[in-house]
């Protein structure tokens, strides 16, 4: 209601302040500017898709055209039938699924404990969490390798997945969410004789869906797009993920020549899952930050 | 005394709660300890040792070498110092360009799409945000194509009669190039004769290389959407009343933005600048995918150099030392920024003097300082 009246008043203000012609001119200028900017942001991705269907000669000769003169799926055939690309894709899927599931479970457990359960050292734990959040990831490249190597999980799925389960920011999000829901429901369940884990699992967690979706989005995107951790935790060709594999394509390891259609096809395919997720959860992603501030 | 009185209740419901508290947080504590705390301690040891990558860094034949690794980087006079200086120089220019550009652009986009009466708001937001969700690897690959010597960008430039550079293969500093237009090819002796961290003053001032500039554009392209969302959230949390009051006072749109909206956005601005700064000092993926530090080491960054020294050159001590120096740099700049933005509180107070009288609503006065403090914390 209040926003509507606000919009109405501001509209009436502009109407009285400026003559109609100028307002319309200003409006069209705004749209022109927005459309121009949107083209700048979208055009690169259109070129990416278009080029992946071009022949190599055409990609080099005609980098701007959005319609291939000769439509060729050679790049995709090469990727899927004559390269390790399917293995990379499989590894990315495995890592992403396990990291996302693991984070959802462990983040909500820890977030719930920090928000609701009383135990000694809780505040200290929370302070430690904040401190840990401030350590920049790149600084941890060598350190992580050292530990992974030391405990013998180098070059294994365990070494790829388990270290990525650490997600202080996610715990933080879950803790904030649990604090925002009323305690009364849990107390009712507790009076009925449910244990702490039971209360958490069947009463609290179902209510936490919006926060869980946020964790899923962040974890999915984060682990699918992760590169540096896989560089330092694996070396075997069987454990290459999409990010690592496509990065090696970029430096021309598949064959000689520029191979732009193949590289761009690979980049396009690895963008698809995040893009799909983005469009499914678009409303939530766009409003996530709004809601957090407003509440 | 209190302990004894509490004990019975502890072992009852409370005791169970504490136990599950520990059980619930145990997996995360274990993970964070094992993959964050222990690694940092181990790397700290390595940065003071002569470990060469063979066997365990904790074994008996690894020796404590004091500050040797650090001094090789900071005062060694050798290649290590020169590389480190070059990496710092490159990354500093990257930060100097990316942080202001991404902040200004994302604020601009947020203001544009935040209009109440804009049609297609959702579409424009999506378009601007989309680059932020794609992986840095995929987008770097795209960038390598767009910015190759005969690529899309140079094609576009040729339409307006400009011959584009060979972006990712061009090691020339853009400020050096600018001076070159006036025939200045080498700097004065004061600048070329003196060095800092093995890099001459003239080179420090040379600006980012053309290759690095392409990475700057990439960073602005991919991060502006995320920060736009933060600014939109900030804008929507502002009450319209102050703006309306300024409108009544006859302030035009331009004045309203600079004198009313922007000062109120200070908390968001602080967040965006801090996140931007932290992110920019960590560029790694793009360099690893795109140039591996070339051409002529002009896209070498401390993060990549740290990786390269350890994993490629087996200089683990130096690699770890670079990581810790980088950590210090990030902490230092975050604190400086916090301090700089807090200092301006005085002018902010003056700003408040502007805002309250025209609005006339007593509500505006107490909410203002409260929001201010929140942002500083």
XYZ file of C-alpha atoms in Angstrom:
672
model
C 0.000 0.000 0.000
C 2.579 2.486 1.086
C 4.718 1.877 -1.989
C 1.725 2.438 -4.206
C 0.902 5.756 -2.664
C 4.564 6.657 -2.795
C 4.746 5.840 -6.470
C 1.583 7.799 -7.064
C 2.862 10.877 -5.277
C 6.208 10.837 -7.004
C 4.483 10.456 -10.330
C 2.256 13.411 -9.641
C 5.329 15.364 -8.635
C 7.111 14.732 -11.891
C 3.976 15.530 -13.771
C 3.576 18.898 -12.133
C 7.268 19.694 -12.110
C 7.890 19.093 -15.790
C 5.975 19.659 -18.959
C 4.752 16.401 -20.537
C 6.953 16.508 -23.623
C 10.168 16.669 -21.676
C 9.122 13.837 -19.399
C 8.411 11.603 -22.362
C 11.759 12.507 -23.901
C 13.514 11.716 -20.643
C 11.657 8.431 -20.396
C 12.609 7.329 -23.898
C 16.191 8.317 -23.222
C 16.179 6.114 -20.115
C 14.841 3.148 -22.075
C 17.334 3.706 -24.879
C 20.142 3.718 -22.352
C 18.866 0.576 -20.626
C 18.431 -1.285 -23.894
C 21.923 -0.298 -25.026
C 23.386 -1.515 -21.739
C 21.397 -4.749 -21.859
C 22.768 -5.410 -25.349
C 26.315 -4.940 -24.050
C 25.620 -7.469 -21.286
C 23.816 -10.058 -23.410
C 25.618 -9.826 -26.737
C 28.771 -11.675 -25.596
C 26.690 -14.714 -24.653
C 24.849 -14.670 -27.975
C 28.195 -14.539 -29.770
C 29.353 -17.438 -27.634
C 26.463 -19.670 -28.632
C 26.566 -18.592 -32.290
C 30.304 -19.165 -32.590
C 30.070 -22.642 -31.091
C 28.018 -23.642 -34.160
C 30.392 -22.074 -36.672
C 33.271 -23.681 -38.528
C 36.678 -22.673 -37.293
C 37.390 -20.587 -40.394
C 34.155 -18.689 -40.040
C 34.669 -18.094 -36.327
C 37.948 -16.380 -37.130
C 36.741 -14.483 -40.184
C 33.380 -13.368 -38.882
C 33.464 -13.063 -35.104
C 30.468 -10.717 -34.827
C 27.749 -12.487 -36.792
C 25.018 -14.137 -34.757
C 23.931 -16.577 -37.457
C 26.478 -19.135 -38.681
C 26.809 -19.151 -42.472
C 27.292 -22.904 -42.407
C 25.664 -24.465 -39.371
C 28.107 -26.955 -37.875
C 27.836 -29.153 -34.805
C 31.403 -30.381 -35.233
C 32.510 -28.691 -32.018
C 29.891 -30.495 -29.953
C 30.574 -33.851 -31.641
C 34.239 -33.456 -30.969
C 33.628 -32.594 -27.314
C 31.194 -35.376 -26.544
C 32.544 -38.177 -28.724
C 36.272 -37.596 -29.022
C 37.444 -35.968 -25.817
C 37.369 -36.303 -22.047
C 34.583 -33.765 -21.837
C 31.936 -36.272 -20.629
C 34.263 -37.302 -17.785
C 34.710 -33.673 -16.772
C 30.978 -33.164 -16.813
C 30.387 -36.290 -14.718
C 32.967 -35.185 -12.139
C 31.461 -31.723 -11.875
C 28.021 -33.233 -11.328
C 29.284 -35.638 -8.637
C 31.138 -32.931 -6.742
C 28.326 -30.412 -7.006
C 25.644 -32.831 -5.813
C 27.612 -34.051 -2.801
C 28.850 -30.611 -1.802
C 25.359 -29.143 -2.043
C 23.725 -31.942 -0.052
C 26.470 -31.901 2.533
C 26.336 -28.169 2.981
C 22.563 -28.104 3.322
C 22.726 -30.712 6.080
C 25.766 -29.533 8.034
C 25.024 -25.815 7.701
C 21.504 -26.199 9.015
C 22.643 -28.445 11.872
C 25.289 -25.994 12.986
C 23.106 -22.962 12.284
C 20.309 -24.412 14.390
C 22.651 -25.198 17.272
C 24.111 -21.708 17.222
C 20.695 -20.082 17.028
C 18.703 -22.168 19.476
C 20.618 -24.597 21.650
C 22.265 -23.459 24.843
C 25.693 -24.877 25.421
C 28.945 -23.619 26.793
C 31.253 -22.065 24.199
C 28.477 -21.174 21.788
C 29.412 -17.499 21.629
C 33.066 -18.355 21.274
C 32.192 -20.695 18.424
C 30.228 -17.977 16.705
C 33.078 -15.489 17.058
C 35.420 -18.077 15.593
C 33.061 -18.531 12.663
C 33.141 -14.828 11.876
C 36.943 -14.822 12.074
C 37.144 -17.808 9.733
C 34.823 -16.122 7.230
C 37.299 -13.308 6.807
C 40.181 -15.503 5.609
C 40.406 -14.994 1.850
C 40.104 -18.221 -0.131
C 43.109 -17.722 -2.371
C 45.378 -17.552 0.661
C 44.274 -21.092 1.512
C 45.401 -22.702 -1.765
C 48.760 -23.978 -0.537
C 47.556 -24.632 3.023
C 44.663 -26.804 1.813
C 46.953 -28.825 -0.399
C 49.288 -29.442 2.534
C 46.540 -30.872 4.706
C 44.859 -32.841 1.933
C 48.218 -34.364 1.128
C 49.072 -35.013 4.749
C 45.880 -36.902 5.562
C 46.093 -38.928 2.359
C 43.039 -37.799 0.402
C 44.981 -36.070 -2.390
C 43.708 -36.977 -5.857
C 40.429 -38.515 -4.700
C 36.762 -37.533 -4.642
C 37.032 -37.208 -0.870
C 39.755 -34.602 -1.270
C 37.655 -32.740 -3.822
C 34.414 -32.805 -1.849
C 35.102 -32.750 1.898
C 37.147 -29.519 2.058
C 34.439 -27.744 0.052
C 31.894 -28.569 2.763
C 33.371 -25.824 4.927
C 30.984 -22.959 4.500
C 31.022 -20.422 7.301
C 28.826 -17.999 5.359
C 26.155 -20.681 4.934
C 26.072 -21.415 8.668
C 25.709 -17.706 9.221
C 22.710 -17.535 6.860
C 21.031 -20.524 8.525
C 21.644 -19.172 12.017
C 20.058 -15.849 11.091
C 17.076 -17.601 9.597
C 16.458 -19.875 12.585
C 16.582 -16.873 14.872
C 13.837 -15.224 12.837
C 11.263 -18.014 13.298
C 9.207 -18.146 16.533
C 10.279 -20.597 19.251
C 6.743 -21.566 20.211
C 6.345 -24.287 17.565
C 9.466 -26.076 18.711
C 8.446 -25.825 22.338
C 5.133 -27.447 21.542
C 6.916 -30.368 19.890
C 9.324 -30.622 22.766
C 6.531 -30.763 25.297
C 5.070 -33.590 23.225
C 8.292 -35.418 23.977
C 10.305 -35.057 20.755
C 14.103 -35.121 21.098
C 16.295 -32.302 19.870
C 17.202 -33.942 16.588
C 13.595 -34.912 15.995
C 12.451 -31.337 16.584
C 15.149 -30.098 14.257
C 14.493 -32.634 11.519
C 10.702 -32.749 11.347
C 9.605 -29.399 12.749
C 12.245 -26.752 12.152
C 13.843 -27.871 8.912
C 10.620 -27.948 6.882
C 9.970 -24.363 7.958
C 13.421 -23.330 6.834
C 12.759 -23.935 3.159
C 13.492 -20.382 1.948
C 16.878 -20.364 3.675
C 17.649 -23.860 2.434
C 16.943 -22.782 -1.122
C 19.408 -19.944 -0.659
C 22.032 -22.419 0.564
C 21.311 -24.719 -2.371
C 21.686 -21.888 -4.870
C 24.929 -20.654 -3.351
C 26.437 -24.131 -2.948
C 25.456 -25.267 -6.407
C 26.855 -22.183 -8.045
C 29.938 -22.164 -5.838
C 30.943 -25.791 -6.347
C 30.018 -25.918 -10.030
C 32.162 -22.861 -10.713
C 35.005 -23.800 -8.350
C 38.419 -24.003 -10.005
C 41.303 -23.355 -7.640
C 40.425 -26.061 -5.132
C 40.444 -28.751 -7.838
C 43.757 -27.499 -9.158
C 45.418 -28.091 -5.806
C 43.564 -31.251 -4.778
C 43.841 -33.448 -7.903
C 46.173 -34.320 -10.733
C 44.661 -37.458 -12.269
C 42.934 -37.027 -15.662
C 40.025 -39.088 -14.319
C 39.226 -36.455 -11.715
C 39.268 -33.370 -13.932
C 36.174 -31.221 -13.507
C 34.602 -28.960 -16.114
C 36.303 -25.848 -14.799
C 39.722 -27.450 -14.760
C 39.194 -29.170 -18.102
C 37.890 -26.118 -19.919
C 40.713 -24.047 -18.454
C 43.162 -26.532 -19.986
C 41.297 -26.251 -23.303
C 41.739 -22.499 -23.151
C 45.491 -22.882 -23.147
C 45.133 -25.061 -26.238
C 45.759 -28.571 -24.947
C 43.317 -30.354 -27.219
C 45.120 -29.693 -30.496
C 46.785 -27.041 -32.548
C 44.985 -24.017 -33.989
C 42.728 -21.607 -32.180
C 39.781 -24.060 -31.912
C 37.437 -21.269 -30.888
C 34.195 -23.127 -31.696
C 35.221 -26.033 -29.442
C 36.326 -23.802 -26.586
C 33.179 -21.716 -26.762
C 30.962 -24.786 -27.043
C 32.579 -26.172 -23.895
C 32.153 -22.854 -22.106
C 28.531 -22.655 -23.247
C 27.702 -26.164 -22.006
C 29.242 -25.524 -18.614
C 27.161 -22.364 -18.330
C 23.878 -24.197 -19.007
C 23.305 -25.818 -15.564
C 23.949 -22.578 -13.668
C 21.809 -20.702 -16.168
C 18.942 -23.167 -15.710
C 19.200 -22.902 -11.953
C 19.356 -19.142 -12.258
C 16.157 -18.957 -14.283
C 14.305 -21.394 -12.003
C 15.200 -19.493 -8.863
C 15.390 -16.090 -10.520
C 12.760 -14.483 -8.322
C 14.439 -15.756 -5.194
C 17.938 -14.736 -6.279
C 16.786 -11.277 -7.196
C 14.797 -10.824 -4.021
C 17.133 -12.636 -1.664
C 19.130 -9.559 -0.847
C 16.028 -7.367 -0.778
C 14.286 -9.533 1.783
C 17.335 -9.834 3.978
C 17.623 -6.096 4.326
C 13.943 -5.367 4.643
C 13.240 -7.822 7.431
C 27.910 -22.464 44.750
C 25.980 -21.602 41.656
C 27.542 -24.561 39.937
C 26.114 -27.003 42.426
C 22.652 -25.502 42.263
C 22.698 -25.622 38.492
C 23.969 -29.137 38.207
C 20.668 -30.961 38.533
C 19.046 -28.869 35.809
C 22.101 -29.383 33.584
C 21.863 -33.102 33.638
C 18.158 -32.817 32.887
C 16.718 -31.081 29.832
C 19.556 -28.556 29.716
C 22.172 -31.257 29.729
C 20.595 -32.965 26.763
C 20.439 -29.674 24.963
C 24.112 -28.952 25.538
C 25.046 -32.399 24.327
C 23.056 -32.019 21.118
C 24.538 -28.531 20.765
C 27.989 -30.064 20.632
C 26.851 -32.913 18.397
C 25.149 -30.530 15.964
C 28.179 -28.290 15.620
C 30.786 -31.066 15.734
C 30.878 -31.847 11.977
C 31.350 -28.191 11.100
C 33.936 -27.605 13.811
C 35.853 -30.620 12.608
C 35.722 -29.477 8.982
C 36.597 -25.874 9.715
C 39.404 -26.957 12.000
C 40.804 -29.489 9.575
C 40.516 -27.445 6.407
C 40.911 -23.894 7.672
C 42.742 -23.675 10.975
C 45.201 -26.559 10.601
C 46.059 -25.615 6.998
C 46.827 -22.035 7.974
C 49.104 -23.176 10.801
C 50.827 -25.697 8.555
C 51.349 -23.123 5.820
C 52.699 -20.695 8.384
C 55.289 -23.305 9.325
C 56.089 -23.975 5.664
C 56.612 -20.252 5.050
C 59.378 -20.389 7.682
C 60.885 -23.624 6.395
C 62.927 -24.988 3.501
C 60.412 -27.687 2.524
C 60.826 -28.600 -1.143
C 57.578 -30.478 -1.656
C 58.989 -33.971 -0.997
C 57.586 -35.996 1.856
C 55.765 -34.355 4.690
C 56.546 -30.768 5.677
C 56.431 -31.990 9.278
C 59.186 -34.574 8.848
C 62.626 -34.318 10.408
C 64.619 -33.207 7.347
C 62.680 -29.976 6.917
C 64.501 -27.085 8.566
C 63.417 -23.835 10.121
C 64.936 -21.016 8.058
C 63.544 -18.018 9.894
C 62.457 -15.132 7.739
C 64.501 -16.252 4.718
C 61.507 -16.829 2.481
C 60.026 -13.464 3.348
C 63.277 -11.586 2.902
C 63.907 -13.256 -0.456
C 60.631 -11.729 -1.609
C 60.966 -8.319 -0.019
C 64.686 -7.521 -0.043
C 66.369 -10.444 -1.842
C 67.324 -8.460 -4.920
C 66.861 -11.576 -7.048
C 64.244 -12.827 -9.442
C 61.888 -13.727 -6.592
C 61.756 -10.122 -5.414
C 61.348 -8.796 -8.938
C 58.500 -11.194 -9.679
C 56.787 -10.354 -6.431
C 57.165 -6.618 -7.099
C 55.788 -7.082 -10.603
C 52.833 -9.079 -9.302
C 52.061 -6.429 -6.685
C 52.319 -3.685 -9.284
C 49.975 -5.500 -11.678
C 47.421 -6.263 -9.013
C 47.558 -2.752 -7.549
C 46.666 -1.260 -10.932
C 43.945 -3.855 -11.326
C 42.450 -2.812 -7.980
C 42.796 0.895 -8.747
C 40.798 0.481 -11.944
C 38.305 -2.270 -11.099
C 37.070 -1.142 -7.680
C 35.924 2.376 -8.666
C 34.605 1.239 -12.056
C 32.559 -1.672 -10.742
C 31.192 0.390 -7.860
C 30.177 3.296 -10.073
C 28.682 1.078 -12.774
C 26.726 -1.109 -10.354
C 25.341 1.945 -8.558
C 24.404 3.464 -11.904
C 22.623 0.264 -13.003
C 20.840 -0.020 -9.663
C 19.530 3.536 -9.881
C 18.360 2.942 -13.464
C 16.452 -0.276 -12.761
C 15.092 0.791 -9.399
C 12.510 3.187 -10.852
C 9.034 2.342 -9.658
C 7.442 2.989 -13.008
C 9.944 1.182 -15.210
C 8.555 -1.449 -17.559
C 10.610 -4.621 -17.922
C 12.536 -4.113 -14.697
C 12.867 -7.849 -14.254
C 14.319 -8.289 -17.722
C 16.950 -5.609 -17.256
C 17.960 -6.877 -13.824
C 18.318 -10.383 -15.198
C 20.393 -9.177 -18.128
C 22.771 -7.243 -15.886
C 23.029 -9.983 -13.296
C 23.493 -12.959 -15.604
C 27.281 -12.572 -16.131
C 27.710 -12.857 -12.358
C 26.367 -16.408 -12.153
C 28.522 -17.864 -14.919
C 31.839 -19.459 -14.015
C 34.994 -17.414 -14.228
C 36.521 -20.086 -16.457
C 33.694 -20.009 -19.010
C 33.661 -16.241 -19.134
C 37.440 -16.009 -19.465
C 37.299 -18.385 -22.424
C 34.666 -16.129 -23.980
C 36.811 -13.084 -23.253
C 39.841 -14.676 -24.938
C 37.725 -15.038 -28.055
C 36.153 -11.578 -27.969
C 39.485 -9.881 -27.349
C 41.719 -11.818 -29.729
C 43.557 -9.745 -32.324
C 40.886 -10.310 -34.989
C 38.050 -10.815 -32.520
C 34.685 -9.199 -32.042
C 35.943 -6.231 -30.029
C 38.581 -5.245 -32.543
C 36.042 -5.717 -35.334
C 33.734 -3.274 -33.578
C 36.599 -0.857 -33.052
C 37.457 -1.046 -36.738
C 33.963 0.205 -37.587
C 34.821 3.495 -35.921
C 38.245 3.543 -37.553
C 40.292 2.428 -34.550
C 42.868 -0.301 -34.939
C 42.482 -2.377 -31.786
C 45.494 -3.762 -29.932
C 46.390 -7.447 -29.702
C 44.808 -7.435 -26.246
C 45.974 -10.509 -24.389
C 49.369 -10.479 -26.101
C 50.157 -6.826 -25.513
C 52.466 -6.232 -22.528
C 52.678 -2.417 -22.887
C 51.507 -0.353 -19.940
C 48.620 1.903 -20.921
C 50.096 4.964 -19.196
C 53.392 4.344 -20.954
C 51.432 4.113 -24.187
C 49.751 7.415 -23.417
C 53.124 9.109 -22.930
C 54.300 7.360 -26.078
C 51.727 9.349 -28.046
C 53.752 12.449 -27.196
C 57.024 10.799 -28.140
C 58.063 10.051 -24.557
C 59.471 6.546 -24.734
C 61.658 6.403 -21.646
C 61.165 8.066 -18.324
C 63.451 10.529 -16.546
C 66.511 9.066 -14.832
C 64.970 9.600 -11.385
C 62.206 7.185 -12.258
C 64.149 4.644 -14.290
C 67.162 4.652 -11.953
C 65.359 3.890 -8.716
C 63.611 0.664 -7.943
C 61.134 -0.580 -5.410
C 60.816 -4.361 -4.940
C 63.035 -4.889 -7.991
C 60.752 -2.884 -10.281
C 61.770 0.589 -11.443
C 59.609 3.540 -10.446
C 58.993 4.201 -14.126
C 57.518 0.714 -14.491
C 55.446 1.065 -11.328
C 53.874 4.140 -12.910
C 53.414 2.473 -16.304
C 49.830 1.513 -15.653
C 48.279 -1.885 -16.267
C 49.305 -3.617 -19.474
C 46.824 -3.757 -22.319
C 46.363 -7.446 -21.446
C 45.562 -6.554 -17.840
C 43.102 -3.922 -19.056
C 41.136 -6.680 -20.773
C 40.966 -8.469 -17.405
C 39.803 -5.231 -15.813
C 36.921 -5.045 -18.277
C 36.136 -8.704 -17.581
C 35.974 -8.072 -13.836
C 33.722 -5.050 -14.231
C 31.472 -7.037 -16.565
C 31.086 -9.983 -14.203
C 30.828 -8.237 -10.847
C 28.631 -5.228 -11.615
C 25.474 -7.370 -11.516
C 26.087 -8.720 -8.027
C 26.846 -5.316 -6.618
C 23.864 -3.871 -8.469
C 21.647 -6.218 -6.432
C 23.258 -4.989 -3.207
C 22.645 -1.384 -4.212
C 19.049 -2.126 -5.209
C 18.488 -3.652 -1.767
C 20.065 -0.580 -0.211
C 17.930 1.779 -2.276
C 14.752 -0.077 -1.401
C 15.474 0.067 2.297
C 15.594 3.868 2.152
C 12.401 5.612 3.069
C 10.993 7.768 0.303
C 10.151 10.597 2.703
C 13.548 12.299 2.708
C 13.695 12.242 -1.071
C 10.179 13.590 -1.313
C 11.021 16.360 1.105
C 14.013 17.284 -1.033
C 11.724 17.273 -4.044
C 9.378 19.679 -2.311
C 12.369 21.838 -1.611
C 12.961 22.023 -5.330
C 16.065 19.832 -5.561
C 16.416 18.378 -9.045
C 17.126 14.709 -9.725
C 20.881 15.212 -9.899
C 21.023 17.066 -6.566
C 18.693 14.569 -4.936
C 20.978 11.714 -5.945
C 24.248 13.262 -4.724
C 23.001 15.044 -1.631
C 20.166 12.843 -0.408
C 20.328 9.310 -1.800
C 24.070 8.693 -1.918
C 24.822 9.753 1.683
C 22.088 7.421 2.871
C 23.626 4.561 0.892
C 26.907 4.788 2.797
C 26.517 1.371 4.517
C 25.914 -0.374 1.196
C 28.730 1.572 -0.406
C 31.031 0.390 2.350
C 30.026 -3.236 1.789
C 30.494 -3.006 -1.967
C 33.895 -1.327 -1.712
C 35.119 -3.841 0.857
C 33.923 -6.876 -1.077
C 35.331 -5.398 -4.274
C 38.710 -4.755 -2.729
C 38.948 -8.204 -1.165
C 37.896 -9.862 -4.411
C 40.284 -7.856 -6.577
C 43.357 -8.793 -4.547
C 42.518 -12.445 -5.100
C 42.377 -12.654 -8.909
C 43.421 -16.150 -9.770
C 40.951 -18.103 -11.934
C 41.015 -15.649 -14.814
C 44.813 -15.490 -14.870
C 45.155 -19.272 -14.606
C 42.678 -19.807 -17.444
C 43.681 -16.917 -19.648
C 47.306 -15.876 -19.617
C 49.197 -17.687 -16.829
C 50.823 -14.378 -15.995
C 51.927 -13.451 -19.516
C 52.610 -11.516 -21.697
C 55.890 -10.419 -20.186
C 54.627 -11.197 -16.655
C 52.277 -8.214 -16.911
C 49.241 -10.158 -15.714
C 51.081 -11.940 -12.934
C 49.228 -11.457 -9.632
C 50.363 -12.376 -6.107
C 47.731 -15.112 -5.894
C 48.894 -16.701 -9.134
C 52.563 -16.195 -8.280
C 51.996 -17.931 -4.947
C 50.471 -20.915 -6.746
C 53.182 -20.944 -9.406
C 56.119 -20.751 -6.992
C 54.766 -23.603 -4.910
C 53.251 -26.014 -7.398
C 55.374 -25.369 -10.504
C 58.726 -24.259 -9.103
C 58.629 -26.228 -5.836
C 59.451 -23.056 -3.876
C 56.873 -23.944 -1.241
C 58.272 -21.662 1.432
C 58.135 -18.660 -0.852
C 54.698 -19.570 -2.154
C 53.307 -19.762 1.375
C 55.079 -16.529 2.311
C 53.441 -14.752 -0.649
C 50.053 -16.030 0.502
C 50.589 -14.600 3.980
C 51.827 -11.254 2.668
C 48.743 -11.148 0.452
C 46.587 -11.854 3.483
C 48.236 -8.937 5.306
C 47.664 -6.666 2.305
C 43.969 -7.539 2.215
C 43.567 -7.007 5.959
C 45.485 -3.723 5.744
C 43.378 -2.274 2.933
C 40.130 -3.359 4.546
C 41.122 -1.562 7.750
C 42.250 1.541 5.851
C 38.972 1.645 4.000
C 36.983 1.233 7.176
C 38.960 4.077 8.704
C 38.597 6.375 5.688
C 34.853 5.864 5.446
C 34.398 6.319 9.184
C 36.400 9.572 9.125
C 33.935 11.237 6.822
C 31.317 10.939 9.496
C 31.880 14.655 10.102
C 30.740 15.649 6.662
C 27.954 13.152 7.016
C 26.820 15.014 10.090
C 26.832 18.188 8.069
C 24.761 16.306 5.534
C 22.243 15.505 8.199
C 21.935 19.168 8.923
C 20.755 19.500 5.351
C 18.231 16.746 5.551
C 16.249 17.235 8.719
C 14.912 20.766 8.417
C 13.299 20.396 4.967
C 11.722 17.037 5.778
C 10.195 18.493 8.905
C 9.275 15.040 10.184
C 10.782 14.348 13.598
C 10.987 10.638 12.699
C 13.772 11.211 10.195
C 16.175 12.553 12.785
C 16.564 9.566 15.135
C 16.536 6.881 12.420
C 19.410 8.484 10.586
C 22.244 8.046 13.123
C 21.058 4.542 13.943
C 21.380 3.380 10.360
C 24.736 5.080 10.181
C 26.188 3.123 13.066
C 24.897 -0.168 11.747
C 26.785 0.376 8.562
C 30.035 1.143 10.271
C 30.043 -2.019 12.265
